[in-house]
Structures are given as C-alpha cells and as structure tokens.
Coordinates of C-alpha atoms in Angstrom, one line a residue:
X1 CA -46.3 44.6 -20.3
X2 CA -44.6 41.5 -19.5
X3 CA -42.8 40.1 -22.6
X4 CA -44.6 36.6 -22.1
X5 CA -48.5 36.1 -22.1
X6 CA -50.1 33.0 -21.5
X7 CA -52.9 31.4 -23.8
X8 CA -55.8 31.9 -21.0
X9 CA -54.6 35.3 -20.6
X10 CA -54.6 36.2 -23.8
X11 CA -57.9 34.9 -24.6
X12 CA -59.5 37.0 -21.7
X13 CA -57.9 39.8 -23.5
X14 CA -59.7 39.4 -26.6
X15 CA -62.9 39.3 -24.8
X16 CA -62.4 42.6 -23.7
X17 CA -63.8 45.7 -25.5
X18 CA -60.2 46.8 -25.9
X19 CA -58.2 43.8 -27.6
X20 CA -54.8 43.5 -28.5
X21 CA -53.5 43.8 -31.7
X22 CA -52.7 40.3 -32.6
X23 CA -49.7 39.1 -34.9
X24 CA -48.9 35.8 -36.5
X25 CA -45.2 35.6 -37.5
X26 CA -45.1 31.8 -37.9
X27 CA -42.3 30.7 -40.2
X28 CA -40.1 28.1 -41.7
X29 CA -36.3 27.9 -42.3
X30 CA -37.0 25.9 -45.2
X31 CA -40.2 26.3 -46.2
X32 CA -42.9 25.7 -47.4
X33 CA -43.8 29.3 -46.6
X34 CA -46.1 29.8 -43.4
X35 CA -48.5 32.0 -44.6
X36 CA -50.6 28.6 -45.9
X37 CA -50.7 27.6 -42.0
X38 CA -52.0 30.6 -41.5
X39 CA -54.8 30.3 -44.1
X40 CA -55.6 27.1 -42.6
X41 CA -56.6 28.2 -39.2
X42 CA -55.4 31.5 -36.9
X43 CA -56.2 32.9 -33.5
X44 CA -59.3 35.1 -34.5
X45 CA -58.6 38.8 -35.6
X46 CA -54.3 37.8 -35.8
X47 CA -53.1 39.4 -39.2
X48 CA -50.2 37.6 -41.1
X49 CA -46.7 39.2 -40.9
X50 CA -44.1 37.7 -43.3
X51 CA -40.4 37.3 -41.6
X52 CA -38.7 37.6 -44.7
X53 CA -40.9 40.4 -46.8
X54 CA -42.1 42.3 -44.0
X55 CA -39.6 42.3 -41.0
X56 CA -36.4 42.0 -43.1
X57 CA -34.5 44.4 -45.5
X58 CA -32.7 42.9 -48.6
X59 CA -30.4 40.1 -47.8
X60 CA -26.8 40.8 -48.5
X61 CA -23.4 41.4 -46.8
X62 CA -25.6 43.2 -43.4
X63 CA -27.0 39.5 -43.2
X64 CA -30.1 37.1 -44.2
X65 CA -32.4 39.1 -42.4
X66 CA -31.0 42.5 -41.9
X67 CA -33.1 45.0 -39.7
X68 CA -35.4 46.5 -41.6
X69 CA -36.0 50.5 -42.5
X70 CA -38.4 52.5 -39.9
X71 CA -40.0 54.1 -42.9
X72 CA -40.9 49.7 -44.4
X73 CA -41.7 49.0 -40.7
X74 CA -44.0 51.7 -40.0
X75 CA -46.0 50.7 -43.2
X76 CA -46.1 47.4 -42.2
X77 CA -47.5 47.5 -38.6
X78 CA -49.7 50.6 -39.7
X79 CA -51.2 47.7 -41.9
X80 CA -51.7 45.4 -39.5
X81 CA -53.6 47.7 -37.3
X82 CA -50.6 48.9 -35.0
X83 CA -51.2 52.0 -33.0
X84 CA -49.4 53.9 -30.0
X85 CA -50.6 52.5 -27.0
X86 CA -52.3 49.8 -28.1
X87 CA -50.9 46.5 -27.0
X88 CA -49.3 43.8 -29.1
X89 CA -49.1 40.0 -28.8
X90 CA -46.9 37.9 -31.6
X91 CA -47.0 34.5 -32.0
X92 CA -45.2 31.9 -34.0
X93 CA -45.6 28.0 -34.2
X94 CA -44.1 27.4 -30.7
X95 CA -40.9 28.2 -29.2
X96 CA -41.1 32.0 -29.8
X97 CA -37.9 32.3 -31.3
X98 CA -39.6 33.8 -34.3
X99 CA -42.0 35.9 -32.6
X100 CA -39.7 37.8 -30.9
X101 CA -38.2 39.1 -33.6
X102 CA -41.0 41.3 -33.7
X103 CA -41.2 41.7 -30.0
X104 CA -37.8 42.9 -30.3
X105 CA -38.2 45.4 -33.6
X106 CA -41.4 47.0 -31.4
X107 CA -39.2 47.9 -28.6
X108 CA -36.5 49.0 -30.8
X109 CA -39.2 51.1 -32.5
X110 CA -40.4 52.6 -29.2
X111 CA -43.5 50.5 -28.5
X112 CA -43.3 48.8 -25.2
X113 CA -46.3 47.6 -24.9
X114 CA -45.7 44.0 -26.7
X115 CA -45.6 40.4 -25.5
X116 CA -45.0 36.9 -26.9
X117 CA -47.8 34.1 -26.6
X118 CA -45.9 31.7 -24.3
X119 CA -46.2 28.4 -26.5
X120 CA -47.1 29.9 -29.8
X121 CA -49.9 28.5 -32.0
X122 CA -49.4 24.9 -30.4
X123 CA -50.1 25.8 -27.0
X124 CA -53.0 28.1 -27.8
X125 CA -54.8 25.1 -29.8
X126 CA -53.7 22.1 -27.4
X127 CA -55.7 24.5 -24.5
X128 CA -58.4 24.5 -26.6
X129 CA -58.7 27.9 -27.7
X130 CA -60.6 28.5 -30.6
X131 CA -59.1 29.1 -34.3
X132 CA -60.4 30.7 -37.4
X133 CA -59.7 30.7 -41.5
X134 CA -61.2 34.2 -41.3
X135 CA -59.1 36.9 -42.5
X136 CA -59.9 40.2 -40.4
X137 CA -60.7 43.6 -41.5
X138 CA -58.0 45.9 -40.4
X139 CA -58.2 49.5 -39.3
X140 CA -54.7 50.7 -40.3
X141 CA -53.0 51.8 -36.9
X142 CA -51.2 55.2 -36.3
X143 CA -47.8 53.8 -34.9
X144 CA -44.9 55.9 -35.5
X145 CA -41.5 53.7 -35.6
X146 CA -38.6 55.2 -33.6
X147 CA -35.5 53.0 -34.0
X148 CA -32.8 52.8 -31.4
X149 CA -34.5 51.9 -28.5
X150 CA -32.6 48.8 -27.8
X151 CA -28.9 48.6 -28.9
X152 CA -27.8 46.9 -31.8
X153 CA -24.3 45.6 -32.3
X154 CA -22.1 45.9 -35.7
X155 CA -19.6 43.3 -36.6
X156 CA -16.7 45.2 -35.0
X157 CA -18.8 46.1 -32.0
X158 CA -19.8 42.4 -31.6
X159 CA -16.2 41.0 -31.8
X160 CA -15.1 43.6 -29.1
X161 CA -18.4 42.6 -26.8
X162 CA -16.8 38.6 -26.8
X163 CA -13.8 39.2 -26.0
X164 CA -14.2 42.6 -23.2
X165 CA -18.0 41.6 -21.9
X166 CA -20.2 39.0 -23.1
X167 CA -21.6 37.8 -26.2
X168 CA -24.1 34.6 -26.2
X169 CA -24.5 32.6 -29.4
X170 CA -28.0 31.3 -29.8
X171 CA -27.5 28.5 -32.1
X172 CA -27.4 24.8 -31.9
X173 CA -24.1 23.8 -30.3
X174 CA -22.9 21.9 -33.7
X175 CA -23.1 25.1 -35.4
X176 CA -21.9 26.9 -32.8
X177 CA -18.4 24.3 -32.9
X178 CA -18.4 24.4 -36.7
X179 CA -19.2 21.1 -37.1
X180 CA -21.6 21.8 -39.6
X181 CA -23.1 24.9 -41.5
X182 CA -25.9 24.5 -43.8
X183 CA -26.4 28.3 -44.7
X184 CA -23.6 30.8 -44.0
X185 CA -20.3 31.0 -46.3
X186 CA -18.3 29.5 -43.4
X187 CA -18.4 27.4 -40.0
X188 CA -17.5 28.1 -36.7
X189 CA -18.5 31.1 -34.1
X190 CA -17.5 34.5 -33.0
X191 CA -13.9 34.0 -31.1
X192 CA -14.8 34.6 -27.1
X193 CA -18.8 34.1 -27.9
X194 CA -20.3 31.8 -25.9
X195 CA -22.9 29.1 -26.8
X196 CA -26.3 29.6 -25.5
X197 CA -29.0 27.7 -27.4
X198 CA -32.1 29.5 -27.7
X199 CA -34.0 25.9 -27.2
X200 CA -32.4 26.1 -23.6
X201 CA -35.2 29.1 -23.3
X202 CA -38.0 26.1 -23.5
X203 CA -39.1 23.7 -21.0
X204 CA -40.3 20.2 -21.9
X205 CA -44.2 20.9 -22.2
X206 CA -43.0 23.7 -24.9
X207 CA -44.0 26.6 -23.1
X208 CA -40.5 29.1 -21.7
X209 CA -39.4 28.2 -18.2
X210 CA -39.7 30.4 -15.5
X211 CA -37.7 33.7 -14.3
X212 CA -35.5 31.6 -11.9
X213 CA -34.5 28.9 -14.3
X214 CA -33.9 31.2 -17.0
X215 CA -31.5 32.9 -14.6
X216 CA -29.9 30.6 -13.1
X217 CA -28.9 29.5 -17.0
X218 CA -27.7 32.6 -17.5
X219 CA -25.3 33.0 -14.5
X220 CA -24.2 29.7 -15.5
X221 CA -23.2 31.3 -18.9
X222 CA -21.3 33.6 -17.2
X223 CA -24.3 36.8 -17.1
X224 CA -23.3 39.0 -14.0
X225 CA -24.6 41.9 -12.9
X226 CA -22.8 45.5 -14.3
X227 CA -21.6 43.2 -17.0
X228 CA -22.7 43.7 -20.8
X229 CA -24.4 41.0 -22.7
X230 CA -25.6 40.9 -26.1
X231 CA -26.6 37.9 -28.5
X232 CA -25.9 36.6 -31.8
X233 CA -27.2 33.6 -34.1
X234 CA -27.5 32.8 -38.0
X235 CA -29.4 36.1 -39.3
X236 CA -30.4 38.1 -36.2
X237 CA -33.9 36.3 -35.6
X238 CA -33.9 33.8 -33.0
X239 CA -31.1 35.8 -31.0
X240 CA -33.9 38.1 -30.2
X241 CA -35.3 35.4 -28.2
X242 CA -32.4 35.3 -26.1
X243 CA -32.7 39.4 -25.7
X244 CA -36.2 38.5 -24.4
X245 CA -35.4 35.6 -22.3
X246 CA -32.7 37.9 -20.6
X247 CA -35.6 40.2 -19.6
X248 CA -38.0 37.6 -18.6
X249 CA -35.6 35.9 -16.1
X250 CA -34.8 39.7 -15.1
X251 CA -31.0 39.8 -15.5
X252 CA -31.8 43.0 -17.6
X253 CA -34.7 45.8 -17.4
X254 CA -36.5 47.6 -20.2
X255 CA -34.0 50.5 -19.2
X256 CA -30.8 48.5 -19.4
X257 CA -31.7 45.6 -22.4
X258 CA -29.5 43.3 -24.2
X259 CA -27.7 44.1 -27.2
X260 CA -28.5 42.4 -30.1
X261 CA -25.9 41.7 -33.0
X262 CA -28.4 42.0 -36.0
X263 CA -26.3 41.0 -38.7
X264 CA -25.3 37.6 -36.6
X265 CA -23.1 34.7 -38.0
X266 CA -24.4 35.5 -41.9
X267 CA -22.7 39.1 -41.7
X268 CA -19.8 37.9 -39.8
X269 CA -19.1 35.1 -42.0
X270 CA -19.4 36.7 -45.0
X271 CA -16.5 38.7 -44.5
X272 CA -13.0 36.3 -44.9
X273 CA -11.3 38.6 -43.2
X274 CA -13.1 38.0 -39.8
X275 CA -11.6 35.7 -37.5
X276 CA -13.7 32.3 -36.6
X277 CA -13.6 30.1 -33.9
X278 CA -14.2 26.3 -33.9
X279 CA -15.0 23.9 -30.9
X280 CA -17.1 23.9 -27.7
X281 CA -15.0 26.8 -26.4
X282 CA -15.0 30.5 -26.8
X283 CA -11.3 30.4 -28.6

C-alpha cells in the first residue's frame, strides 16, 4: 500500500464491500482537545484515536510522547477495529504530520497496509466528500502488535548518527537554530543534525509534494544512496512524517526504512550533560 492516499481514492474504497479502517488522529500541540473536532464532524466510519492517551506512553525522561507499549497499542488498535490484513487509513487536520505517527506505529508493529490521507480532513471536505457526527459501531479487530519492524534510535545512537551518517531535524528553523524553545528544557539541536522542517513536505495547496520534488529536497539535505538516515523532532511525532516522506520520495523503501529517534529533542534536552548546538549550521 502506498503511504499516501488521495481523498478521491479513499472515497472509492469506502464505497466497496471491504472498506479500510479509518482513524481520525487530529491533535493540537497547545489544545483545545481535538476530540471536539471529531464530535462536530469526521469521515464516515472514522474512529477517533487520541495521540496523548492512545499513541504514547507516559511523558518523562524518555520524552513528551514516548512510544507506547506493545500491549497498550494492541488494545487501542483492536478497539478501533484494526485487524491483520485489513488496510488502515489515518488522517489529521491537514498536513499529515500527526497521522504519520499512527502510520509509523502500525508499520513498526508489523502492519504494512496503512496510508495517510493526503491533505487530511481539510482536503476531504474541500473536495466535497461527506462528513458525519455519527460515532460508528466498531467490531473489535484482531491485530497482533509485533514491535521492531521499523528502526528506532536512542539518544546515544542519535548523537552518533548525526556525526557519522545523517540525522534530520524536522522542527521549524527557529527552534533548530535555538532562537526559541517554547516547550523543552533547552534550545538548539543535536550536534551534527541537519534541519529538514516537516512543513517542506507540503505544497502550496496543502497536499504532499510529489516524489520527484521530495527526492530533490532530500538530496539537497544530504540524503544519498547507501547513507543511513534518521529523523527526530520535538517529541517524535512530526519526525514520523520525515520517515514517511523519504519513502514517498523513493529514497528509502519498506525493506530499508529511515530510523526514528523516538525520544527526539524532548529526550535529548532532558539530560543537561548532552551537548547542544545552536545556529543555522549542524555544528
């Protein structure tokens, strides 16, 4: 399954006898809770998944959105109707940066048939597709979560990759440079990391850029064949969209994916002994 799906293609699938599971993962960093958006209107049949409660472990030294435990994630996914062999489509408000977290988790858990809705809820409604406030009745799924199907970096590995391979920082440039830090204990970036803001994946119309355009962007950032690449962000959420974008671009493959530093800056900056670089250069 291609990692992105258009609203038109999803609408066709929803009209078949075997529709995919659709999961609404809208979320806001600073609130209010996005569940209210779901209650007002969502894609037909969509089930709401909460990033903080469902797709993350308890915040702490490992970061603001640590990876959930396998048992917890399996419970969440089964309750949402996810089963082995049944495709899943995740969507957020628009740019796919949050939906990519669920895409990544499903792939990490061994479920290959998953895609992110290109343009999210905004594109779906802009193209005139129906929405509803009706909460669907869900038949429990049978997915078995088997962690480890995508590579994960810890802080020590991330620091090494930034020096010896390529580590992409998906945050906004001003956070990368250390000019502002609204959330985490310290400002700056992992020494050696290259800034690759996730917003660069999205075109002017709010949908994802094409494979060739993304591939050219990643080449400019230093991505090269045979060179290991990893990604991080503030808390490991939007960095998932970098992993997805690399696959869309054809730079990586499902068999040789990019690595994710899941703890990201919220983990790195929690330890004052770790080095920090500032400014526009990797350092």
